[in-house]
Every structure is written in C-alpha cells, then in structure tokens.
PDB file of C-alpha atoms in Angstrom:
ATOM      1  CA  UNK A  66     -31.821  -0.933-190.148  1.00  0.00           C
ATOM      2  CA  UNK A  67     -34.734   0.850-190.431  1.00  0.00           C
ATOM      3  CA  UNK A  68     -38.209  -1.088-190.377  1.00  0.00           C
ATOM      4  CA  UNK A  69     -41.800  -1.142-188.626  1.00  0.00           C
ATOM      5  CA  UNK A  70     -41.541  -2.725-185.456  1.00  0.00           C
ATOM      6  CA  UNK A  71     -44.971  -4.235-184.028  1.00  0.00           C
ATOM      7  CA  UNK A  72     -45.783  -6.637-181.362  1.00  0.00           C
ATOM      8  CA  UNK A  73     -48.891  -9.201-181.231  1.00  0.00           C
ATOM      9  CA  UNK A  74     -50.425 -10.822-178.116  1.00  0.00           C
ATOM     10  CA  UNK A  75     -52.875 -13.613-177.230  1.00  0.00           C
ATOM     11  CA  UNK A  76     -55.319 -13.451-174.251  1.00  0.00           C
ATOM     12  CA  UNK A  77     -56.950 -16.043-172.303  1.00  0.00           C
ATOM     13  CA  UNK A  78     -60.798 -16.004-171.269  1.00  0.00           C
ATOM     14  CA  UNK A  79     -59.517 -13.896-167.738  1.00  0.00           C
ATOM     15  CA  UNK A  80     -57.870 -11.370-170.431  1.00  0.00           C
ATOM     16  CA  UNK A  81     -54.213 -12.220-169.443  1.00  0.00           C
ATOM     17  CA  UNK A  82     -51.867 -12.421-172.033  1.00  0.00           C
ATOM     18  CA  UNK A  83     -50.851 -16.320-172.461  1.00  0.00           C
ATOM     19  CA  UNK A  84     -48.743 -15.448-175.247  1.00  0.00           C
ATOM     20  CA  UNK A  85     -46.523 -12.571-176.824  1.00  0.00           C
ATOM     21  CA  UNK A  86     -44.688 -12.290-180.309  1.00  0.00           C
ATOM     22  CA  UNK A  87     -42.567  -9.001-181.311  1.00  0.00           C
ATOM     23  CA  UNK A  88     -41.807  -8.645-185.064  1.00  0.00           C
ATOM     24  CA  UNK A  89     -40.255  -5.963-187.505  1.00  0.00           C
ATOM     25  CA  UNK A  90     -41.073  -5.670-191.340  1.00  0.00           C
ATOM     26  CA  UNK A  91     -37.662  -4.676-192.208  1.00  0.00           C
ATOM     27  CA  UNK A  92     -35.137  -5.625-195.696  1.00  0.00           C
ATOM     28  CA  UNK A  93     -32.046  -8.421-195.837  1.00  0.00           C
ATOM     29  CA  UNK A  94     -30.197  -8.213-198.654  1.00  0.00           C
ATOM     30  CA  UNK A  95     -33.116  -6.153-200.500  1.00  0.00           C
ATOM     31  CA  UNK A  96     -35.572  -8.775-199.726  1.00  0.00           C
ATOM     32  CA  UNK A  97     -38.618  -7.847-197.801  1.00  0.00           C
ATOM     33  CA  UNK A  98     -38.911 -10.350-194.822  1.00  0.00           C
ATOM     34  CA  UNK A  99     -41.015 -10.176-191.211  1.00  0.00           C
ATOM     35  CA  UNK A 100     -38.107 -10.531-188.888  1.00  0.00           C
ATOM     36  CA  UNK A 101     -39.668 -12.034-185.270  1.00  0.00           C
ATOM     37  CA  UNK A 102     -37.629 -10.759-182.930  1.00  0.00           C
ATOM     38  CA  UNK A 103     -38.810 -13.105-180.080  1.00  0.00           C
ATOM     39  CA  UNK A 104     -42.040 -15.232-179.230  1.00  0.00           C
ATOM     40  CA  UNK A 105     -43.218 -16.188-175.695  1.00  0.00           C
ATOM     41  CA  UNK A 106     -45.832 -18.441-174.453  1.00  0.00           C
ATOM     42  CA  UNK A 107     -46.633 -18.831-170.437  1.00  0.00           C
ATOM     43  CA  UNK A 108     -45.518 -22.443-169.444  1.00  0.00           C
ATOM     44  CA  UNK A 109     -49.034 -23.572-168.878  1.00  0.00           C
ATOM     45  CA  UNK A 110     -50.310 -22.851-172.336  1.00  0.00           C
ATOM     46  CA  UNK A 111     -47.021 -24.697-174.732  1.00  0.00           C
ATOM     47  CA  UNK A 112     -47.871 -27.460-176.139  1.00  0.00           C
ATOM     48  CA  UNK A 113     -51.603 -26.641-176.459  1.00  0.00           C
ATOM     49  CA  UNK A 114     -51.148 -25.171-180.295  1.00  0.00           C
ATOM     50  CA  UNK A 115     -51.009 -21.509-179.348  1.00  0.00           C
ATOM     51  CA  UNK A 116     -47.362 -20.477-180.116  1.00  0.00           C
ATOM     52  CA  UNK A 117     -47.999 -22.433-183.662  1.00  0.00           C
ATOM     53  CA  UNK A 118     -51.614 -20.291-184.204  1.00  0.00           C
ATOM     54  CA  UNK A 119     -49.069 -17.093-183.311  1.00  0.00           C
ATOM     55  CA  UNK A 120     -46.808 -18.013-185.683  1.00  0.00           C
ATOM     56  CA  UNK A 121     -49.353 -18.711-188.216  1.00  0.00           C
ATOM     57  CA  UNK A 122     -51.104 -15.378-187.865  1.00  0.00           C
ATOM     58  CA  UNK A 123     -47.339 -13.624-188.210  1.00  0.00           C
ATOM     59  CA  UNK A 124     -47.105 -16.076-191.508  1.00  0.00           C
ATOM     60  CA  UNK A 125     -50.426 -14.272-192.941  1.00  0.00           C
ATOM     61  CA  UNK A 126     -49.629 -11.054-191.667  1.00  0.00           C
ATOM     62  CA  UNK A 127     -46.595 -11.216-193.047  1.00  0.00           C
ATOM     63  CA  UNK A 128     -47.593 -12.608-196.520  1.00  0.00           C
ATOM     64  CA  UNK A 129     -50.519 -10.038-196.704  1.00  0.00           C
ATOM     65  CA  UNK A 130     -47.616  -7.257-196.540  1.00  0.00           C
ATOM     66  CA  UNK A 131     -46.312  -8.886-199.131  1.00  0.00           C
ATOM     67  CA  UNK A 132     -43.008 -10.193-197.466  1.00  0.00           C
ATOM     68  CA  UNK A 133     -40.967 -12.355-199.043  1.00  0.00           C
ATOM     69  CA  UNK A 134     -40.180 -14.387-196.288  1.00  0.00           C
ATOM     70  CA  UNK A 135     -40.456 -14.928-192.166  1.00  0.00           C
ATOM     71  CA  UNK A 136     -37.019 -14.700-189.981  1.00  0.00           C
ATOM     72  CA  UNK A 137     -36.352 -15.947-186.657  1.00  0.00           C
ATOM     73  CA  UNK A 138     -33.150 -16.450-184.231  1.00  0.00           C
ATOM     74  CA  UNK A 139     -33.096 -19.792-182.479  1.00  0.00           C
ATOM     75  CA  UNK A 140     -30.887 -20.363-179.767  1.00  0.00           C
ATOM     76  CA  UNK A 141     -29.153 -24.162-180.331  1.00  0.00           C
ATOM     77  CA  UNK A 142     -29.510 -24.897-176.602  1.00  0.00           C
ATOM     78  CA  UNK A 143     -33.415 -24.750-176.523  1.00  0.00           C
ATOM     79  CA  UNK A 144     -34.299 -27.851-178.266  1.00  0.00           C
ATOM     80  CA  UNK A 145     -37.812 -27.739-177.696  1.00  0.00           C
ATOM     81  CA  UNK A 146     -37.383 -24.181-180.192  1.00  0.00           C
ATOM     82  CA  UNK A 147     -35.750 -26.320-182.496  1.00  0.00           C
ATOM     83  CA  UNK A 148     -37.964 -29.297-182.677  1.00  0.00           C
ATOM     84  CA  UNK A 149     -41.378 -26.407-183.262  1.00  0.00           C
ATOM     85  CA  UNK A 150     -40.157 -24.200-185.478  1.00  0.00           C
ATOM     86  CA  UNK A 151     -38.169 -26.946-188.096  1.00  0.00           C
ATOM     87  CA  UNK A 152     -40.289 -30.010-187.337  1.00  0.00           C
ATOM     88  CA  UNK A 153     -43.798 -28.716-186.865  1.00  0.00           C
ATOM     89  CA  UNK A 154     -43.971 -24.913-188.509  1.00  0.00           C
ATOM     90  CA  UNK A 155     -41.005 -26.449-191.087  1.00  0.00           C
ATOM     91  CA  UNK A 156     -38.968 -23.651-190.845  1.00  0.00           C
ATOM     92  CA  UNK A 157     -35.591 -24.272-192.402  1.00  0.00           C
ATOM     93  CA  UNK A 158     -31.779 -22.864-191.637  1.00  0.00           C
ATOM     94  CA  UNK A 159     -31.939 -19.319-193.571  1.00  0.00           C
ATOM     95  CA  UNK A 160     -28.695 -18.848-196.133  1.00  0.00           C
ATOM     96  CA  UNK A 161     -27.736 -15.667-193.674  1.00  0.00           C
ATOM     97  CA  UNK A 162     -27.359 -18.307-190.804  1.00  0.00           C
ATOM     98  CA  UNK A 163     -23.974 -19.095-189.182  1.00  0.00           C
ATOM     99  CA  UNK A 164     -23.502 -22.354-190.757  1.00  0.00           C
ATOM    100  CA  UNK A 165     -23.522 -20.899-193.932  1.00  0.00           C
ATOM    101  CA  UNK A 166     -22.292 -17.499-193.548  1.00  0.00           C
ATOM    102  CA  UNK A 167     -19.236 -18.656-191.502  1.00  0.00           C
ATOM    103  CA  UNK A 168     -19.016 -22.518-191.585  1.00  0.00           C
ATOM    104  CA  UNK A 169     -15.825 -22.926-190.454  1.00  0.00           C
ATOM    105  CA  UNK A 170     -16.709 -21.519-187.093  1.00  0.00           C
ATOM    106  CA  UNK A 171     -19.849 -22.494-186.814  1.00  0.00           C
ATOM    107  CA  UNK A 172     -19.690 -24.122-183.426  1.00  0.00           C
ATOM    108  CA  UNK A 173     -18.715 -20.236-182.059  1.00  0.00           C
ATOM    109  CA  UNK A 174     -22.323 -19.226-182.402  1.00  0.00           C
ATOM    110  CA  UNK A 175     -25.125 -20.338-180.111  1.00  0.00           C
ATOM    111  CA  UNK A 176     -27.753 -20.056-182.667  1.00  0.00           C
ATOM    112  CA  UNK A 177     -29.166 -20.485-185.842  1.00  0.00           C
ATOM    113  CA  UNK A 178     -31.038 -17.844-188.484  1.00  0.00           C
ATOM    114  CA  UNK A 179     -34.250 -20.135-189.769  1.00  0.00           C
ATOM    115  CA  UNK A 180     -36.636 -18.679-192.135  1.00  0.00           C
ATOM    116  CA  UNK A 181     -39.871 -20.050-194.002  1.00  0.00           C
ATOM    117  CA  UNK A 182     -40.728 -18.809-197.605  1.00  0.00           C
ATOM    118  CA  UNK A 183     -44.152 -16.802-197.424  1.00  0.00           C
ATOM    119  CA  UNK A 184     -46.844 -17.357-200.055  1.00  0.00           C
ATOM    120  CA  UNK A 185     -48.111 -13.673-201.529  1.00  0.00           C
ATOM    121  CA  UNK A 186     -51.030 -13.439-203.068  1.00  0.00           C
ATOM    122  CA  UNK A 187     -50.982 -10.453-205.751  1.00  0.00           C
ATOM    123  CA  UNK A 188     -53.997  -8.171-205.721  1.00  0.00           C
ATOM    124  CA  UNK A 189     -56.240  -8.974-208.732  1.00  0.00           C
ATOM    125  CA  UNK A 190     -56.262  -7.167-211.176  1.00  0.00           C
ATOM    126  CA  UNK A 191     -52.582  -6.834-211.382  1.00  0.00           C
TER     127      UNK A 191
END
C-alpha cells in the first residue's frame, strides 16, 4: 500500500547513531496507523531507556498526525522484544495478528502483529 515512509535516529555525544527506527504512516482496514517497520538499538545502549524514548517519540509523532494507532511485527523468538514492547511500552496483540486472523495455525507463524491505541488531541477550535 501506499503510505509515507520516514526513518528516525538517535545520536550519541561522538554523533554516532546508537539507535535507528523506520516507520510508514500508511491505512489497515481504513484506519490510519504508524506502522514501524523495524527499530534498532547498538548492544551497548539497550537497556539504558533509549529504544523506549524512540518509541515514545514515534507514539507522539504518530498521535500528532493524528493516527489512530502504532503497529509493529515482533518476532516470537526474541523474547527480550516481547517482554519491552507488551510489558514495559504495553503494547498489546493487534486483532490483524496471526492468533486472531488464523488461530488454528497459529504456531505456523514466527511472529506476532502488536499495536498500542494512540491518544489524538483535536485542534481547538474544532
């Protein structure tokens, strides 16, 4: 489908990039959503609250654009991606993931669809 794709980074104080997101604003099912497409952080910066602060700012950018919602593909084998984005940015399974779109082969796919409602803020004055 079509969309904007865009891509956000995060530098350290030597100006390399520590961390790395790559998103879309794009429709599912006529809902407008910020699909991240991947999110990286270098191995010496997890765990030190930067991936979360990336998400966040994709959560803002996303609900300034007025998106309904943020997507994201997590693969069932990386448990530490499971653990972040359910039990600390409480993202939840999305209805278009596997295990609802096709439970009775659920254990075929190697991944889930999660997704976290965004809070809009209408403009004033509307």
């Amino acid at each position: 489908s079509s969309g904007i794709n865009a891509e956000y980074g995060a530098r350290n104080s030597e100006q390399q990039i520590v961390a790395f997101a790559h998103f879309k604003f794009d429709f599912d099912e006529e809902i407008a959503v910020l699909c991240c497409y991947e999110v990286q952080v270098t191995e010496d910066m997890r765990g030190k609250g930067v991936g979360k602060f990336l998400m966040q700012i994709l959560e803002l950018i996303g609900a300034k654009s007025e998106m309904q919602k943020i997507m994201i593909t997590v693969f069932k084998h990386n448990p530490r991606a499971v653990h972040f984005f359910q039990d600390i940015l409480k993202y939840t399974d999305d209805e278009t993931s596997p295990k609802f779109m096709d439970p009775m082969d659920e254990k075929e796919y190697c991944y889930e669809i999660m997704s976290k409602a965004l809070k809009v803020k209408k403009a004033s004055g509307s």
